[in-house]
Amino acid sequence: MNTNEWSLPETELFDRIGAALEAGDDAVLATVIAVEGSAYRRPGAKMLIRPDGGAGSITAGCLEDEVRDLARDVLAAGAARVETWDLTGDDDVWGMGVGCNGVITVLLEPLGDEYEPVVAARERGEPVATATVVDGPLPTATRSVYTGGSFEGELPSGIADAIRADAERLLSEGGSDIRSVDTPDGEVEVFVDAVRPPPEVVVFGAGHDVRPVVELAKLVDFRVTVVAFRGGQVDDARVSGADEVVSASPRDVADLRAWDDDTYAVVMTHNFVDDRLTLDALLSTPVAYVGLMGPRKRFEEMREAFAEEGRTFGDDELDRIYTPIGVNLGGDSPYQIAYSIVAELLAVANDRDPGHLADREGPIHDRMEADSP
Amino acid sequence: MNTNEWSLPETELFDRIGAALEAGDDAVLATVIAVEGSAYRRPGAKMLIRPDGGAGSITAGCLEDEVRDLARDVLAAGAARVETWDLTGDDDVWGMGVGCNGVITVLLEPLGDEYEPVVAARERGEPVATATVVDGPLPTATRSVYTGGSFEGELPSGIADAIRADAERLLSEGGSDIRSVDTPDGEVEVFVDAVRPPPEVVVFGAGHDVRPVVELAKLVDFRVTVVAFRGGQVDDARVSGADEVVSASPRDVADLRAWDDDTYAVVMTHNFVDDRLTLDALLSTPVAYVGLMGPRKRFEEMREAFAEEGRTFGDDELDRIYTPIGVNLGGDSPYQIAYSIVAELLAVANDRDPGHLADREGPIHDRMEADSP
């Protein structure tokens, strides 16, 4: 399997799924539905398998080849199936491995038109959930799609009603889960899978330094819009990779789009007045994050300029301003600066406090002493 | 100017310089030698200008075009010059801009063979410093190169002796500085520029998940070696972009290379025994960082296996082990996981405590209140 395909960002994977659906290609969709033990990827991770190869990843690489082989059978049979691999300490090579140690259950299904609404919703930027039978008296892969508050599809309404609350919860929190539903014919296991649109990053700026930010943000699955002020500064080459490039005036920022709290703004116009107007406009929207490039002193000067106009900031506004922008990683090359910015976008979007993961679990020394014989 | 060229990682820039030297191409090297005010790039930042375009960056994009124009004059005249731009609040567009607000002084010189030892040393992985006249009675760009404890080049020995300690200090700390040296003919300003080889990352593993780590680490200027155990697992496609791919046995790790404290190891073989042997071997070397993929529990199991053999860890060893690996940024896609790992490599290599830069400067709220009228 090609490694670039394996590590495909989710948006590109959905693009592939959409293209396969549109072309009517033979393809199998493999979705992790359950994991026990140490997993590299979580339930909901997907892989698209076509006769000429696979895209996306469902483990750290330990099952992809087997899943691809199995996909051939699924295509030939034209029927979905659920397969479980128990990788717990079964041999020297993978025993105690990371992401290859555990019990992994995967749904494999011929990709069919009933998946089209999922791709379409994601493209429109709307959350959508699938509810799919993975065990019980109903055929495997019997499915309904939940979007806009209602189910459409093959699931009996009794089952749909029973899992509605789960679908709602997962849509807002993200994630995937298996729910058991009692039916007159017996217990049905339904895999509820929330497919949320990627978080949105809007970058204000049109300098050379925008492009590395766009490139890195795309790799980690943000949808990226670049806003350039004064049409003349727009240079597509500089923002290649952006999903959207908009030419606008600083006065239009608030009306530029529907802003929401899963949108993250990076302000790097390199122009004091433009940055100030942009900041002011963004704070009038629900955006979760306004990262402002430049030293703290520059923001303080900006705040003074605001104060002269009687504009002060509330705590809810200050909480959303991050300046100097970025996580403290060091380095001053364009990619290093961009790396620090996108690290912060990830942390804020995922509601994480950036720091060493090792520290989060407590000092390694203490653990050691506590466990030492 | 092409944006990809502008954001070129430093190693690629030096490759370009080396190629231009080898081909005897007409080219100008522009180096930031001093900055006052808000700068995007620090002294030592370099740009290579050839008749067909520029590579590398010296500001946030505000001077590159002017420097390119000036480079034409420098080539035509065949003589180096030093140019200063004062961008402090001089107009509406760049006034108070970030990285374009300040006084920036740049040395422009026709690229000549006397720069070859710098490129060669960097390629060999050896630190090297240049000492270059930028003002005073000697011709601009009169230069000596300092490596292996001695100066070679055009600088009079009196000047070389006067700046030897600076060169040594900058070689170990990194960075660049201007030193004034009194001579019988008057004061000479010498720009001392340490060019250090990139920090080294060694990734142990040959799974699909290695490649995004390699790709991101290269973008932020690490030199990357991938070590794959058991030759059969080496797959060049998986590690494309790595500077070196080595096939080895876990028992050979300590002897694999000259390890030093500017080397950072990522252990992600997905194999418990291999990871354990690798960890043990790495700790016998001076490597600064051993990032171990997998949950903390897995390391604790590893430690128990060590303890059964009477192997315990000292504090100096535990301090170098980072597990779970990575900065807490969230996300579970291959690129998101790799992003978290490379963020940690950057932070450790640059001796930073990863966290919001905004927090490092104190709460934005306090500043606000303190400054509020």
XYZ file of C-alpha atoms in Angstrom:
746
model
C 0.000 0.000 0.000
C 1.273 3.443 -0.879
C 2.177 5.376 2.246
C 0.921 8.700 0.993
C -2.444 7.064 0.500
C -2.328 5.511 3.928
C -1.783 8.855 5.672
C -4.355 10.707 3.573
C -5.997 13.611 5.431
C -9.674 12.903 6.080
C -10.976 15.513 3.668
C -9.019 13.960 0.823
C -10.299 10.532 1.807
C -13.867 11.799 1.590
C -13.013 13.340 -1.781
C -11.911 9.892 -2.922
C -15.080 8.306 -1.604
C -17.120 10.943 -3.424
C -15.212 10.396 -6.652
C -15.666 6.612 -6.436
C -19.402 7.060 -5.844
C -19.723 9.462 -8.736
C -17.821 7.222 -11.103
C -19.713 4.167 -9.900
C -16.379 2.464 -9.217
C -16.107 -0.862 -7.469
C -14.935 0.008 -3.999
C -15.156 -1.199 -0.434
C -15.423 1.047 2.581
C -13.749 -0.322 5.713
C -14.621 1.363 9.012
C -13.219 0.581 12.442
C -16.274 -0.011 14.609
C -14.680 -1.175 17.832
C -11.267 -1.334 19.442
C -10.047 -2.916 22.649
C -6.525 -2.328 23.849
C -3.846 -0.105 22.416
C -5.128 1.365 19.173
C -3.488 3.736 16.760
C -6.802 4.826 15.281
C -10.193 5.134 16.937
C -13.589 3.783 15.901
C -14.782 5.725 12.889
C -11.385 5.553 11.145
C -11.970 4.696 7.509
C -10.202 3.192 4.567
C -11.364 3.069 0.968
C -10.264 0.018 -0.970
C -10.436 -0.067 -4.722
C -9.051 -2.802 -6.959
C -6.030 -0.612 -7.639
C -5.209 0.184 -4.040
C -6.287 1.542 -0.698
C -6.587 5.013 0.782
C -6.805 5.976 4.416
C -5.788 4.055 7.492
C -7.535 1.906 10.066
C -4.540 0.810 12.153
C -0.857 1.639 12.409
C -0.377 -0.437 9.297
C -0.791 -3.864 10.827
C -4.106 -4.809 9.192
C -4.316 -2.708 6.068
C -2.974 -5.441 3.783
C -5.290 -8.086 5.220
C -8.249 -5.768 4.964
C -7.427 -5.100 1.356
C -7.375 -8.815 0.622
C -10.668 -9.278 2.385
C -12.166 -6.382 0.447
C -11.801 -8.427 -2.703
C -14.088 -11.098 -1.233
C -16.561 -8.465 -0.106
C -16.723 -6.997 -3.593
C -17.095 -10.429 -5.174
C -19.843 -11.430 -2.773
C -21.509 -8.020 -2.955
C -22.302 -8.225 0.727
C -21.019 -6.389 3.769
C -19.335 -8.217 6.611
C -17.875 -7.502 10.009
C -14.475 -8.911 10.821
C -12.649 -8.989 14.130
C -8.904 -9.322 14.512
C -7.434 -10.294 17.856
C -3.864 -9.075 17.852
C -3.228 -9.428 21.560
C 0.199 -10.929 21.993
C -0.286 -13.487 19.296
C 3.250 -13.494 18.017
C 6.683 -12.026 18.364
C 6.319 -9.445 15.684
C 3.172 -7.685 16.725
C 2.868 -8.872 20.302
C 2.582 -5.882 22.624
C 2.879 -3.672 19.614
C 1.367 -0.224 19.630
C -1.756 0.147 17.588
C -1.392 -3.476 16.671
C -2.116 -4.815 20.091
C -5.749 -5.218 20.782
C -8.978 -6.478 19.349
C -10.040 -4.525 16.311
C -13.425 -4.904 14.676
C -13.949 -3.595 11.169
C -17.045 -3.242 9.018
C -16.370 -3.867 5.342
C -19.075 -2.923 2.883
C -19.350 -2.432 -0.845
C -19.488 1.339 -1.289
C -22.992 2.193 -2.428
C -25.135 5.189 -3.174
C -26.641 5.139 0.316
C -23.343 6.644 1.455
C -23.678 9.613 -0.891
C -25.601 11.824 1.584
C -22.706 11.493 4.018
C -20.194 12.772 1.493
C -22.567 15.517 0.390
C -23.198 16.714 3.947
C -19.515 16.801 4.754
C -18.879 18.816 1.598
C -21.604 21.271 2.580
C -19.952 21.602 5.971
C -22.844 19.973 7.817
C -22.485 17.311 10.482
C -24.012 13.965 9.616
C -24.223 10.605 11.336
C -24.686 7.121 9.993
C -26.457 4.388 11.901
C -25.464 0.991 10.563
C -26.409 -2.511 11.620
C -23.287 -4.481 12.457
C -24.846 -7.480 14.205
C -28.215 -9.066 14.889
C -31.233 -10.250 12.937
C -31.075 -7.465 10.310
C -28.675 -7.659 7.371
C -25.230 -6.274 8.081
C -24.817 -2.685 6.828
C -28.522 -1.899 6.870
C -28.223 1.841 7.293
C -29.914 5.139 7.887
C -28.312 8.541 7.682
C -29.082 11.161 10.324
C -28.888 14.785 9.337
C -30.914 17.889 10.066
C -32.720 16.154 12.938
C -34.086 13.160 11.064
C -33.164 9.701 9.868
C -33.412 8.683 6.229
C -32.764 5.148 5.107
C -33.414 1.486 5.703
C -33.470 1.269 9.487
C -36.854 0.432 11.034
C -38.224 3.497 12.804
C -38.152 1.739 16.180
C -34.416 1.364 15.962
C -33.964 4.890 14.657
C -35.949 6.254 17.590
C -33.888 4.246 20.053
C -30.613 5.693 18.853
C -31.695 9.246 18.089
C -30.253 10.643 21.307
C -26.930 8.888 20.670
C -26.786 10.292 17.178
C -27.438 13.802 18.504
C -24.826 13.483 21.206
C -22.181 12.126 18.854
C -22.947 14.817 16.306
C -22.121 17.494 18.821
C -19.228 15.733 20.571
C -17.814 13.803 17.654
C -16.926 10.141 17.760
C -18.513 6.805 17.107
C -20.161 4.174 19.216
C -21.997 0.870 19.095
C -25.491 0.776 20.576
C -27.509 -2.339 21.314
C -31.204 -2.063 20.513
C -33.766 -4.632 21.579
C -36.219 -5.534 18.845
C -38.969 -8.150 18.682
C -36.612 -10.262 16.555
C -33.732 -9.959 18.970
C -30.935 -7.600 19.839
C -29.520 -5.450 17.044
C -26.096 -3.852 17.280
C -26.007 -0.467 15.591
C -22.808 1.418 14.882
C -23.461 5.141 15.146
C -20.760 7.149 13.398
C -20.639 10.926 13.509
C -18.953 12.453 10.488
C -18.276 16.064 11.267
C -17.019 18.638 8.814
C -13.430 19.647 9.439
C -12.840 22.641 11.674
C -12.361 25.829 9.687
C -9.311 28.013 9.703
C -9.489 31.460 8.186
C -6.129 33.072 7.539
C -6.014 36.814 7.025
C -2.976 37.739 4.999
C -1.474 37.423 1.579
C 2.243 37.393 2.296
C 4.642 34.609 1.519
C 4.362 33.441 5.094
C 0.712 32.429 4.618
C 1.455 29.471 2.446
C 3.309 27.264 4.992
C 0.435 27.864 7.423
C -2.077 26.751 4.799
C -0.020 23.730 3.842
C 0.425 22.483 7.403
C -3.178 23.212 8.396
C -4.412 21.163 5.448
C -2.219 18.218 6.411
C -3.825 18.063 9.833
C -7.333 18.257 8.417
C -8.495 21.819 8.737
C -10.571 23.402 6.021
C -8.662 26.555 5.142
C -9.838 29.858 3.750
C -7.399 32.648 2.988
C -8.677 36.210 3.081
C -6.523 38.739 1.257
C -7.267 42.423 1.557
C -7.033 44.607 -1.539
C -7.475 42.359 -4.553
C -4.062 43.176 -5.890
C -2.361 41.244 -3.145
C -4.075 37.978 -3.914
C -1.605 35.572 -5.382
C -2.943 32.095 -5.819
C 0.500 30.570 -5.798
C 0.997 31.850 -2.307
C -2.022 30.123 -0.958
C -2.027 27.012 -3.059
C -3.661 24.268 -1.103
C -6.270 26.569 0.450
C -9.844 25.432 -0.008
C -10.924 28.973 -0.687
C -9.259 32.300 -1.394
C -11.310 35.408 -0.795
C -10.505 38.983 -1.665
C -12.127 41.373 0.776
C -11.884 44.627 2.650
C -11.147 44.736 6.384
C -14.584 46.365 6.861
C -16.312 43.280 5.445
C -14.786 40.714 7.764
C -17.814 40.135 9.986
C -20.084 39.612 6.978
C -17.631 37.517 5.034
C -19.185 34.227 6.052
C -21.202 32.495 8.714
C -18.761 32.462 11.629
C -19.135 29.804 14.294
C -17.304 28.550 17.341
C -15.572 25.817 15.371
C -13.805 28.451 13.283
C -10.280 29.586 14.072
C -8.844 32.826 12.736
C -5.199 33.607 12.080
C -4.475 37.285 11.632
C -1.213 37.914 9.813
C -1.696 40.775 7.366
C 1.518 42.452 8.562
C -0.434 45.690 8.588
C -1.310 47.301 11.895
C -4.528 48.939 10.758
C -5.756 45.893 8.860
C -4.963 43.589 11.770
C -6.783 45.920 14.148
C -9.916 46.150 12.041
C -9.884 42.406 11.500
C -9.473 41.683 15.186
C -12.333 43.989 16.072
C -14.617 42.434 13.481
C -13.744 38.870 14.464
C -14.508 39.503 18.114
C -18.037 40.477 17.129
C -18.480 36.936 15.782
C -18.530 33.648 17.722
C -15.082 32.534 16.479
C -13.310 30.471 19.119
C -9.826 31.703 18.447
C -8.168 34.806 17.091
C -4.430 34.286 16.750
C -2.592 37.528 16.151
C 0.927 37.495 14.761
C 3.447 39.827 16.310
C 4.851 40.556 19.737
C 2.583 41.243 22.716
C 3.710 44.855 22.649
C 2.112 45.275 19.255
C -1.228 44.103 20.617
C -0.871 46.489 23.509
C -0.372 49.317 21.071
C -3.417 48.107 19.218
C -5.414 48.062 22.425
C -4.355 51.630 23.130
C -5.559 52.658 19.698
C -8.866 50.940 20.460
C -9.080 52.624 23.855
C -8.741 56.041 22.240
C -11.943 55.222 20.394
C -13.583 54.038 23.606
C -13.375 50.385 22.625
C -12.409 48.082 25.460
C -12.308 44.310 25.622
C -14.351 42.009 27.798
C -12.910 38.849 29.323
C -14.788 36.713 26.827
C -13.008 38.628 24.096
C -9.564 38.506 25.667
C -9.985 34.769 26.217
C -10.224 34.298 22.481
C -7.185 36.415 21.582
C -3.897 34.525 21.325
C -0.916 36.835 20.917
C 1.916 36.215 20.342
C 0.343 33.512 18.209
C 1.489 29.929 18.440
C 2.819 27.224 20.704
C 6.285 27.843 22.110
C 8.362 25.475 19.987
C 11.239 27.757 18.982
C 12.697 28.313 15.548
C 12.275 31.244 13.216
C 12.158 29.757 9.732
C 8.907 30.171 7.803
C 7.919 26.541 8.336
C 8.928 26.619 11.997
C 6.784 29.686 12.597
C 3.893 28.138 10.696
C 4.360 24.905 12.646
C 3.962 26.723 15.925
C 0.787 28.433 14.683
C -0.862 25.256 13.420
C 0.092 23.429 16.615
C -1.919 26.042 18.488
C -4.852 25.710 16.093
C -4.888 21.955 16.710
C -4.674 22.313 20.461
C -7.472 24.876 20.642
C -9.701 23.045 18.153
C -9.237 19.823 20.116
C -9.574 21.563 23.466
C -6.132 20.496 24.602
C -3.607 22.222 26.772
C -0.417 21.967 24.748
C 2.388 20.443 26.777
C 4.274 17.197 26.806
C 1.869 14.247 26.793
C 4.375 12.556 29.073
C 3.811 15.290 31.683
C 0.056 14.979 31.490
C 0.251 11.478 32.876
C 2.323 12.555 35.849
C 6.060 12.490 36.303
C 7.693 9.419 34.898
C 9.943 9.345 37.964
C 7.068 8.940 40.401
C 5.552 6.182 38.401
C 8.874 4.485 38.315
C 9.385 4.677 42.044
C 5.855 3.599 42.798
C 6.219 0.585 40.562
C 9.782 -0.302 41.352
C 10.319 -3.514 43.195
C 9.030 35.440 -6.029
C 7.791 31.903 -5.758
C 6.426 31.188 -2.312
C 7.752 27.657 -2.107
C 11.174 29.069 -2.698
C 10.666 31.753 -0.109
C 9.817 29.239 2.636
C 12.576 26.811 1.701
C 13.890 24.812 4.667
C 17.461 25.779 5.488
C 19.008 22.516 4.373
C 17.476 22.906 0.940
C 18.713 26.477 0.775
C 22.242 25.283 1.491
C 21.791 22.619 -1.174
C 20.946 25.386 -3.620
C 23.961 27.414 -2.562
C 26.148 24.350 -3.012
C 24.680 23.656 -6.451
C 25.201 27.272 -7.551
C 28.816 27.130 -6.374
C 29.437 23.858 -8.139
C 27.921 25.072 -11.383
C 29.719 28.389 -11.106
C 26.371 30.147 -11.514
C 25.993 33.874 -11.142
C 24.361 34.301 -7.766
C 24.153 36.708 -4.884
C 23.967 35.697 -1.253
C 21.949 38.065 0.932
C 22.336 37.702 4.692
C 20.518 39.631 7.397
C 23.288 41.013 9.590
C 21.312 43.245 11.942
C 17.726 43.896 12.933
C 16.146 46.498 15.168
C 12.471 46.305 16.025
C 9.941 43.667 15.147
C 11.566 41.151 12.854
C 10.231 38.044 11.261
C 13.680 36.591 10.699
C 16.801 36.961 12.786
C 20.347 37.899 11.791
C 21.870 35.037 9.863
C 18.739 34.498 7.739
C 19.805 33.999 4.160
C 18.477 34.314 0.669
C 20.102 33.152 -2.536
C 19.343 35.266 -5.571
C 20.004 34.003 -9.045
C 19.007 35.738 -12.276
C 16.032 33.387 -12.522
C 14.713 33.920 -9.000
C 15.320 33.887 -5.295
C 15.338 31.182 -2.634
C 15.047 31.587 1.094
C 13.698 34.476 3.104
C 15.158 37.421 4.945
C 11.946 39.141 6.087
C 8.237 38.380 6.143
C 8.222 39.168 2.451
C 8.519 42.946 2.688
C 12.045 43.303 1.271
C 12.632 40.228 -0.843
C 11.666 41.920 -4.090
C 13.844 44.962 -3.420
C 16.746 42.770 -2.441
C 16.374 40.825 -5.648
C 16.534 44.022 -7.659
C 19.580 45.161 -5.762
C 21.234 41.788 -6.315
C 21.340 42.564 -10.021
C 23.476 45.629 -9.306
C 25.717 43.635 -7.000
C 26.281 41.008 -9.679
C 26.946 43.638 -12.322
C 29.408 45.512 -10.099
C 30.974 42.304 -8.853
C 31.292 43.815 -5.405
C 29.566 43.174 -2.101
C 27.596 45.870 -0.346
C 25.684 46.390 2.850
C 22.248 47.926 2.652
C 20.000 49.161 5.444
C 16.257 49.532 5.200
C 14.395 51.592 7.751
C 10.813 50.375 7.721
C 9.724 52.012 10.934
C 6.330 53.479 10.365
C 7.213 54.929 7.010
C 3.870 54.406 5.352
C 0.365 53.103 5.761
C 0.980 49.732 4.277
C 3.924 48.518 6.283
C 3.790 50.916 9.188
C 3.639 48.980 12.445
C 3.669 45.850 10.379
C 5.068 42.677 11.834
C 8.428 41.652 10.526
C 8.336 44.687 8.305
C 8.662 47.190 11.073
C 12.197 47.890 12.031
C 15.609 48.600 10.694
C 17.008 45.712 8.727
C 20.592 45.554 7.514
C 21.537 43.092 4.828
C 24.867 42.040 3.371
C 24.702 41.295 -0.344
C 27.680 39.588 -1.927
C 28.407 37.790 -5.149
C 28.496 34.114 -4.196
C 32.086 32.972 -4.488
C 34.222 29.942 -3.821
C 35.260 31.279 -0.427
C 31.795 30.219 0.742
C 32.331 26.617 -0.320
C 33.885 25.484 3.011
C 30.696 26.617 4.765
C 28.508 24.465 2.560
C 30.915 21.555 2.847
C 31.062 21.736 6.650
C 27.297 21.858 6.945
C 27.022 18.845 4.678
C 29.525 16.950 6.807
C 27.446 17.815 9.854
C 30.126 20.073 11.345
C 29.498 23.505 12.798
C 31.208 26.355 10.988
C 31.288 30.114 11.405
C 32.032 32.885 8.974
C 33.621 36.163 9.985
C 32.898 38.817 7.411
C 33.792 42.485 7.246
C 30.650 44.562 6.899
C 32.065 48.022 7.654
C 35.351 49.821 8.136
C 38.635 50.258 6.299
C 38.743 46.723 4.853
C 36.739 45.805 1.762
C 33.198 44.687 2.482
C 32.857 40.905 2.558
C 36.493 40.235 3.355
C 36.036 36.897 5.033
C 37.533 34.070 6.977
C 35.877 30.794 7.815
C 36.234 29.319 11.274
C 36.072 25.581 11.662
C 37.901 22.986 13.707
C 39.346 25.686 15.963
C 41.045 27.821 13.330
C 40.352 30.605 10.862
C 41.101 30.248 7.177
C 40.704 33.132 4.773
C 41.374 36.765 4.102
C 40.965 38.330 7.525
C 44.132 39.712 9.102
C 45.198 37.537 12.003
C 44.750 40.379 14.486
C 41.073 40.583 13.682
C 40.704 36.816 13.682
C 42.256 36.623 17.138
C 39.959 39.355 18.416
C 36.807 37.503 17.413
C 37.887 33.929 18.110
C 36.015 33.771 21.408
C 32.842 35.117 19.767
C 33.102 32.545 17.021
C 33.485 29.753 19.584
C 30.552 30.986 21.627
C 28.267 31.348 18.622
C 29.266 27.939 17.338
C 28.051 26.329 20.513
C 25.020 28.551 21.122
C 24.040 29.272 17.543
C 23.241 32.698 16.217
C 24.994 35.609 14.628
C 26.449 38.867 15.848
C 28.384 41.941 14.795
C 31.661 42.628 16.580
C 33.672 45.844 16.394
C 37.415 45.360 16.238
C 39.903 48.190 16.627
C 42.712 48.100 14.095
C 45.536 50.535 13.351
C 43.515 51.666 10.323
C 40.348 52.217 12.299
C 37.399 50.261 13.596
C 36.265 47.237 11.599
C 32.803 45.752 11.944
C 32.830 41.998 11.585
C 29.687 39.910 11.199
C 30.200 36.549 12.858
C 27.688 34.008 11.612
C 27.450 30.515 13.049
C 26.108 27.983 10.604
C 25.258 24.902 12.552
C 24.252 21.593 11.045
C 20.588 20.821 11.531
C 19.636 18.823 14.602
C 19.335 15.131 13.861
C 16.242 13.023 14.256
C 16.548 9.267 14.123
C 13.257 7.448 13.661
C 13.128 3.769 14.526
C 10.355 2.098 12.594
C 9.324 1.117 9.119
C 5.553 1.329 9.291
C 3.349 3.583 7.245
C 3.193 5.965 10.167
C 6.894 6.819 9.847
C 6.502 8.790 6.666
C 4.391 11.711 7.986
C 6.905 12.092 10.822
C 9.760 12.251 8.329
C 7.921 14.676 6.089
C 7.051 17.110 8.867
C 10.471 16.866 10.518
C 12.130 17.735 7.210
C 9.901 20.778 6.752
C 11.060 22.202 10.071
C 14.706 21.591 9.279
C 15.733 18.412 11.015
C 18.094 16.012 9.352
C 16.244 12.711 9.425
C 17.520 9.159 9.496
C 15.131 6.225 9.484
C 16.295 2.969 11.012
C 14.346 -0.086 9.966
C 14.948 -3.389 11.662
C 15.081 -6.549 9.554
C 15.951 -5.514 6.026
C 12.727 -6.878 4.639
C 10.738 -4.130 6.255
C 12.602 -1.292 4.585
C 10.397 0.356 2.052
C 11.858 3.465 0.554
C 8.486 4.828 -0.411
C 7.510 4.881 3.219
C 10.384 7.038 4.208
C 10.750 9.174 1.158
C 12.183 12.454 2.192
C 14.486 10.948 4.787
C 18.132 11.931 4.428
C 19.193 8.420 5.217
C 17.554 5.024 5.558
C 19.437 2.377 7.483
C 18.655 -1.281 7.886
C 19.890 -2.598 11.198
C 19.320 -4.952 14.075
C 18.096 -3.720 17.462
C 21.382 -4.989 18.930
C 23.368 -2.584 16.756
C 21.631 0.611 17.778
C 24.353 2.031 20.007
C 27.012 1.480 17.343
C 24.890 2.682 14.473
C 26.382 6.135 14.438
C 28.068 8.782 16.536
C 25.260 9.808 18.877
C 25.360 13.238 20.447
C 23.169 15.469 22.560
C 21.764 17.259 19.523
C 20.229 14.001 18.317
C 16.600 13.147 18.986
C 15.271 9.609 18.730
C 11.725 8.562 17.926
C 10.987 4.945 18.744
C 7.982 3.627 16.865
C 8.712 0.094 15.709
C 5.329 -1.107 17.004
C 7.167 -4.068 18.440
C 7.565 -4.367 22.175
C 10.863 -6.229 22.150
C 12.406 -4.043 19.464
C 11.300 -0.870 21.210
C 12.726 -2.137 24.483
C 16.106 -3.040 23.034
C 16.235 0.263 21.189
C 15.356 2.256 24.279
C 18.029 0.487 26.297
C 20.677 1.065 23.652
C 19.753 4.722 23.161
C 20.024 5.467 26.855
C 23.632 4.282 26.752
C 24.326 7.114 24.299
C 24.202 10.890 24.916
C 20.967 11.396 22.907
C 18.921 14.216 24.363
C 15.524 12.753 23.722
C 13.982 9.323 23.381
C 10.338 9.598 22.386
C 8.520 6.303 22.766
C 5.232 5.758 21.006
C 2.460 4.105 22.943
C 0.594 4.605 26.186
C 2.434 5.089 29.472
C 1.226 1.670 30.561
C 3.253 0.082 27.801
C 6.415 1.752 29.067
C 5.620 0.572 32.558
C 5.377 -2.982 31.252
C 8.672 -2.427 29.508
C 10.214 -1.174 32.715
C 9.005 -4.295 34.515
C 10.626 -6.450 31.867
C 13.845 -4.485 32.400
C 13.561 -4.834 36.168
C 13.354 -8.598 35.873
C 16.794 -8.438 34.300
C 18.029 -6.124 37.045
C 18.025 -3.077 34.777
C 16.758 0.065 36.450
C 16.735 3.649 35.223
C 18.540 6.636 36.671
C 16.980 10.087 36.758
C 19.226 11.229 33.929
C 17.775 8.415 31.852
C 14.153 9.011 32.810
C 14.596 12.698 32.021
C 15.327 11.798 28.436
C 12.387 9.422 27.974
C 9.205 11.008 26.624
C 6.252 8.639 26.700
C 3.544 8.926 25.563
C 5.445 10.726 22.825
C 4.362 14.133 21.591
C 2.812 17.432 22.540
C -0.816 17.266 23.610
C -2.541 18.651 20.519
C -5.326 16.114 20.044
C -6.326 14.313 16.889
C -5.677 10.755 15.847
C -5.052 10.872 12.105
C -1.587 9.866 10.900
C -0.591 13.475 10.210
C -2.079 14.693 13.486
C -0.108 12.096 15.434
C 3.049 12.937 13.486
C 2.402 16.636 14.062
C 2.320 16.137 17.803
C 5.588 14.174 17.688
C 7.471 16.714 15.581
C 6.154 19.561 17.754
C 7.830 17.843 20.692
C 11.064 17.361 18.743
C 11.102 21.083 17.961
C 10.395 22.107 21.533
C 13.082 19.844 22.984
C 15.661 20.702 20.326
C 15.022 24.414 20.905
C 14.868 24.000 24.681
C 11.339 25.338 24.897
C 8.507 24.446 27.187
C 5.619 23.879 24.804
C 2.609 25.948 25.765
C 0.816 28.949 24.361
C 3.273 31.745 23.605
C 0.529 34.079 24.769
C 0.677 32.497 28.242
C 4.433 32.798 28.445
C 4.151 36.563 28.428
C 1.684 36.572 31.284
C -2.087 36.682 31.189
C -3.434 38.997 28.562
C -6.047 40.134 31.091
C -3.508 41.441 33.575
C -1.647 43.340 30.942
C -4.885 44.827 29.843
C -5.841 45.961 33.285
C -2.384 47.266 34.046
C -2.371 49.267 30.860
C -5.981 50.339 30.820
C -6.591 54.010 31.244
